[in-house]
Amino acid sequence: GAVVSQHPSWVICKSGTSVKIECRSLDFQATTMFWYRQFPKQSLMLMATSNEGSKATYEQGVEKDKFLINHASLTLSTLTVTSAHPEDSSFYICSSGSGTSLPDTQYFGPGTRLTVL
Amino acid sequence: DQQVKQNSPSLSVQEGRISILNCDYTNSMFDYFLWYKKYPAEGPTFLISISSIKDKNEDGRFTVFLNKSAKHLSLHIVPSQPGDSAVYFCAASPGGGADGLTFGKGTHLIIQP
């Protein structure tokens, strides 16, 4: 299957700072990327859907001004957690797909563990 | 309100026997269902999927059954192997690749030697 990478794999930051997480599709062009968040022993929750060149669509309850998503190219999407607080500590996972094919072709990245002190 | 439910947080099965993981859903708009395997601190790995027009899909040791009237699906793994020990997530989609997935909470499968 396709390869999706995330960087960094883990990050620790102070409360009030901003953190940027990168998601790259390494061997195909991803017109759509999805961002998920997973709290311990919980399911992966879809946060937002980003399409290359357009604004991201956020799920209900997700603050778009806090979680800034940029999908400037077909191989890169970034999630910036602004003014991070301890409750933002979570495992953030991206996935990429072609946008028109079946859900099987959503390839997940390895995730980023964010810890906010 | 959880739209995809996996009611068993964990399941222990002896090596060589059949593992059956269950999943229920409530949203009638879901048209496509997927199973993922996940290890801690890693992203999910796709295992097998099924469209709502089918009631069974098989791939090697993995078979997924869908009972649309009961809004229930199950993943059968036979024979179970030690390497199958992981958390298994059931996910659902309205059908298109442009839609995000709705996940259950996962079932931790433990294969006993």
Short mmCIF file of C-alpha atoms in Angstrom, two decimals:
data_model
loop_
_atom_site.label_atom_id
_atom_site.label_comp_id
_atom_site.label_asym_id
_atom_site.label_seq_id
_atom_site.Cartn_x
_atom_site.Cartn_y
_atom_site.Cartn_z
CA GLY A 1 0.00 0.00 0.00
CA ALA A 2 0.90 3.64 -0.17
CA VAL A 3 3.15 5.21 2.40
CA VAL A 4 2.12 8.13 4.56
CA SER A 5 4.61 9.72 6.93
CA GLN A 6 4.10 12.07 9.83
CA HIS A 7 6.56 14.38 11.49
CA PRO A 8 7.31 14.61 14.30
CA SER A 9 6.45 11.21 15.77
CA TRP A 10 6.23 12.77 19.21
CA VAL A 11 6.41 16.27 20.62
CA ILE A 12 6.32 17.80 24.08
CA CYS A 13 5.49 21.48 24.38
CA LYS A 14 4.62 24.06 26.96
CA SER A 15 1.08 25.26 27.44
CA GLY A 16 0.33 28.28 25.25
CA THR A 17 2.72 27.41 22.45
CA SER A 18 1.83 26.23 18.94
CA VAL A 19 2.82 22.92 17.42
CA LYS A 20 2.86 21.98 13.73
CA ILE A 21 2.42 18.38 12.59
CA GLU A 22 3.21 17.39 9.03
CA CYS A 23 1.57 14.62 7.04
CA ARG A 24 3.13 13.56 3.76
CA SER A 25 2.01 11.03 1.17
CA LEU A 26 5.27 9.67 -0.14
CA ASP A 27 4.37 7.80 -3.28
CA PHE A 28 1.06 9.13 -4.54
CA GLN A 29 -0.87 12.34 -4.83
CA ALA A 30 -3.47 12.80 -2.15
CA THR A 31 -6.26 15.13 -3.13
CA THR A 32 -7.91 14.55 0.24
CA MET A 33 -6.36 14.17 3.65
CA PHE A 34 -8.07 13.43 6.94
CA TRP A 35 -6.96 14.31 10.45
CA TYR A 36 -7.97 12.14 13.39
CA ARG A 37 -7.35 12.33 17.10
CA GLN A 38 -7.24 9.44 19.53
CA PHE A 39 -7.40 9.75 23.31
CA PRO A 40 -6.22 6.78 25.41
CA LYS A 41 -8.50 3.75 25.12
CA GLN A 42 -10.84 5.71 22.85
CA SER A 43 -11.68 5.49 19.17
CA LEU A 44 -10.09 7.57 16.47
CA MET A 45 -12.21 10.67 16.07
CA LEU A 46 -12.30 12.48 12.74
CA MET A 47 -11.33 16.11 13.24
CA ALA A 48 -11.30 17.52 9.74
CA THR A 49 -11.09 16.81 6.05
CA SER A 50 -8.75 18.81 3.88
CA ASN A 51 -8.74 19.02 0.13
CA GLU A 52 -5.76 20.30 -1.78
CA GLY A 53 -6.08 23.97 -2.53
CA SER A 54 -9.25 24.60 -0.55
CA LYS A 55 -10.30 25.22 3.03
CA ALA A 56 -10.61 22.29 5.40
CA THR A 57 -13.99 21.01 6.55
CA TYR A 58 -14.13 20.58 10.31
CA GLU A 59 -16.27 18.13 12.25
CA GLN A 60 -18.75 19.42 14.78
CA GLY A 61 -17.08 20.46 18.00
CA VAL A 62 -13.62 20.95 16.49
CA GLU A 63 -12.42 24.55 16.67
CA LYS A 64 -11.09 25.60 13.29
CA ASP A 65 -9.17 28.54 14.76
CA LYS A 66 -7.40 26.26 17.19
CA PHE A 67 -6.58 23.44 14.79
CA LEU A 68 -5.29 25.08 11.63
CA ILE A 69 -5.07 22.81 8.63
CA ASN A 70 -3.19 23.61 5.45
CA HIS A 71 -3.17 21.36 2.39
CA ALA A 72 -1.05 23.38 0.02
CA SER A 73 0.16 20.52 -2.15
CA LEU A 74 -0.94 17.04 -3.18
CA THR A 75 1.68 15.47 -0.96
CA LEU A 76 1.62 17.60 2.18
CA SER A 77 -0.97 18.57 4.76
CA THR A 78 -0.14 20.27 8.05
CA LEU A 79 -2.07 20.51 11.30
CA THR A 80 -1.11 23.33 13.64
CA VAL A 81 -2.37 23.17 17.21
CA THR A 82 -2.40 26.80 18.29
CA SER A 83 -2.11 27.90 21.93
CA ALA A 84 -1.92 24.30 23.03
CA HIS A 85 -3.32 23.28 26.42
CA PRO A 86 -2.90 20.06 28.39
CA GLU A 87 -6.33 18.84 27.22
CA ASP A 88 -4.98 18.90 23.64
CA SER A 89 -2.55 16.13 24.58
CA SER A 90 -3.48 13.26 22.31
CA PHE A 91 -2.39 11.01 19.48
CA TYR A 92 -2.93 12.74 16.13
CA ILE A 93 -3.14 10.60 13.01
CA CYS A 94 -3.54 11.64 9.40
CA SER A 95 -4.71 9.60 6.48
CA SER A 96 -4.71 10.31 2.79
CA GLY A 97 -6.89 9.19 -0.05
CA SER A 98 -7.49 10.00 -3.65
CA GLY A 99 -10.87 11.51 -2.87
CA THR A 100 -12.87 9.54 -5.38
CA SER A 101 -12.07 5.92 -4.75
CA LEU A 102 -13.21 3.56 -2.03
CA PRO A 103 -12.42 4.12 1.65
CA ASP A 104 -9.99 1.17 1.46
CA THR A 105 -7.50 3.53 -0.09
CA GLN A 106 -7.23 5.72 2.98
CA TYR A 107 -3.67 5.15 4.10
CA PHE A 108 -2.85 6.11 7.64
CA GLY A 109 0.29 7.73 8.91
CA PRO A 110 2.11 6.42 11.98
CA GLY A 111 0.68 9.15 14.20
CA THR A 112 2.11 11.95 16.33
CA ARG A 113 2.00 11.87 20.12
CA LEU A 114 1.48 15.39 21.47
CA THR A 115 2.03 16.08 25.15
CA VAL A 116 1.29 19.58 26.42
CA LEU A 117 2.77 20.41 29.81
CA ASP B 1 -23.64 9.20 20.79
CA GLN B 2 -21.44 6.46 19.37
CA GLN B 3 -22.45 5.50 15.85
CA VAL B 4 -20.06 2.54 15.71
CA LYS B 5 -19.86 0.32 18.76
CA GLN B 6 -17.46 -2.41 19.73
CA ASN B 7 -18.82 -3.64 23.03
CA SER B 8 -15.95 -5.97 23.93
CA PRO B 9 -12.90 -4.00 25.07
CA SER B 10 -10.83 -7.18 25.04
CA LEU B 11 -10.93 -10.77 23.83
CA SER B 12 -8.62 -13.65 24.66
CA VAL B 13 -8.39 -16.60 22.24
CA GLN B 14 -6.18 -19.64 22.16
CA GLU B 15 -3.73 -19.95 19.30
CA GLY B 16 -5.18 -21.95 16.41
CA ARG B 17 -8.80 -21.27 17.37
CA ILE B 18 -11.19 -18.82 15.77
CA SER B 19 -11.31 -15.18 16.88
CA ILE B 20 -14.62 -13.40 16.41
CA LEU B 21 -14.75 -9.65 16.83
CA ASN B 22 -18.09 -7.89 16.77
CA CYS B 23 -19.22 -4.45 15.74
CA ASP B 24 -22.61 -2.72 15.71
CA TYR B 25 -23.61 0.52 14.03
CA THR B 26 -26.58 2.83 14.25
CA ASN B 27 -26.32 5.12 11.22
CA SER B 28 -28.27 3.79 8.22
CA MET B 29 -26.23 6.04 5.92
CA PHE B 30 -23.15 3.88 6.41
CA ASP B 31 -22.54 1.95 3.23
CA TYR B 32 -19.03 0.64 3.61
CA PHE B 33 -17.35 -1.04 6.54
CA LEU B 34 -13.70 -1.66 7.28
CA TRP B 35 -11.57 -3.43 9.85
CA TYR B 36 -8.18 -2.13 10.93
CA LYS B 37 -5.44 -3.58 13.09
CA LYS B 38 -3.48 -1.21 15.29
CA TYR B 39 -0.47 -1.40 17.56
CA PRO B 40 0.23 1.24 20.23
CA ALA B 41 1.76 4.47 18.92
CA GLU B 42 1.22 3.39 15.32
CA GLY B 43 -1.36 4.22 12.70
CA PRO B 44 -4.09 1.69 11.83
CA THR B 45 -3.37 -0.92 9.17
CA PHE B 46 -6.20 -1.83 6.81
CA LEU B 47 -7.28 -5.48 7.00
CA ILE B 48 -10.48 -6.08 5.12
CA SER B 49 -13.63 -4.27 4.05
CA ILE B 50 -17.17 -4.98 2.93
CA SER B 51 -19.73 -3.07 0.97
CA SER B 52 -23.35 -3.03 2.12
CA ILE B 53 -24.39 -4.88 -1.03
CA LYS B 54 -22.54 -7.96 0.20
CA ASP B 55 -22.95 -10.08 3.29
CA LYS B 56 -19.54 -11.71 3.30
CA ASN B 57 -16.01 -10.95 2.19
CA GLU B 58 -13.06 -13.24 2.64
CA ASP B 59 -9.33 -12.63 2.40
CA GLY B 60 -7.08 -15.42 3.57
CA ARG B 61 -7.57 -16.01 7.28
CA PHE B 62 -9.87 -12.99 7.59
CA THR B 63 -13.59 -13.02 6.85
CA VAL B 64 -16.01 -10.19 7.47
CA PHE B 65 -19.73 -10.83 7.76
CA LEU B 66 -22.35 -8.11 7.45
CA ASN B 67 -25.94 -8.36 8.68
CA LYS B 68 -27.43 -5.16 7.38
CA SER B 69 -30.87 -5.67 8.91
CA ALA B 70 -29.29 -6.07 12.34
CA LYS B 71 -26.71 -3.35 11.67
CA HIS B 72 -24.04 -5.77 12.80
CA LEU B 73 -20.78 -6.96 11.39
CA SER B 74 -18.13 -9.35 12.60
CA LEU B 75 -14.55 -10.18 11.78
CA HIS B 76 -13.50 -13.82 11.91
CA ILE B 77 -9.83 -14.75 12.09
CA VAL B 78 -9.05 -18.41 11.65
CA PRO B 79 -6.73 -19.87 12.66
CA SER B 80 -5.63 -17.26 15.17
CA GLN B 81 -1.89 -16.68 15.39
CA PRO B 82 0.25 -14.94 18.05
CA GLY B 83 0.99 -12.13 15.59
CA ASP B 84 -2.71 -11.32 15.50
CA SER B 85 -2.52 -9.88 19.00
CA ALA B 86 -3.37 -6.19 18.58
CA VAL B 87 -6.27 -3.76 18.87
CA TYR B 88 -8.85 -4.17 16.13
CA PHE B 89 -10.98 -1.24 15.06
CA CYS B 90 -14.22 -1.40 13.15
CA ALA B 91 -14.88 1.64 10.95
CA ALA B 92 -17.75 2.79 8.78
CA SER B 93 -18.16 5.20 5.91
CA PRO B 94 -21.05 6.56 3.84
CA GLY B 95 -19.19 4.98 0.95
CA GLY B 96 -16.92 7.39 -0.81
CA GLY B 97 -13.19 7.88 -0.56
CA ALA B 98 -13.88 11.55 0.10
CA ASP B 99 -15.53 10.77 3.43
CA GLY B 100 -13.76 10.36 6.74
CA LEU B 101 -14.26 7.20 8.73
CA THR B 102 -16.24 6.68 11.93
CA PHE B 103 -14.42 4.31 14.23
CA GLY B 104 -15.45 2.11 17.13
CA LYS B 105 -13.44 2.09 20.36
CA GLY B 106 -11.58 -1.04 19.42
CA THR B 107 -11.21 -4.55 20.79
CA HIS B 108 -7.91 -5.71 22.20
CA LEU B 109 -7.35 -9.24 20.89
CA ILE B 110 -4.93 -11.39 22.85
CA ILE B 111 -3.85 -14.69 21.34
CA GLN B 112 -2.75 -17.14 24.00
CA PRO B 113 -0.09 -19.73 23.05
#
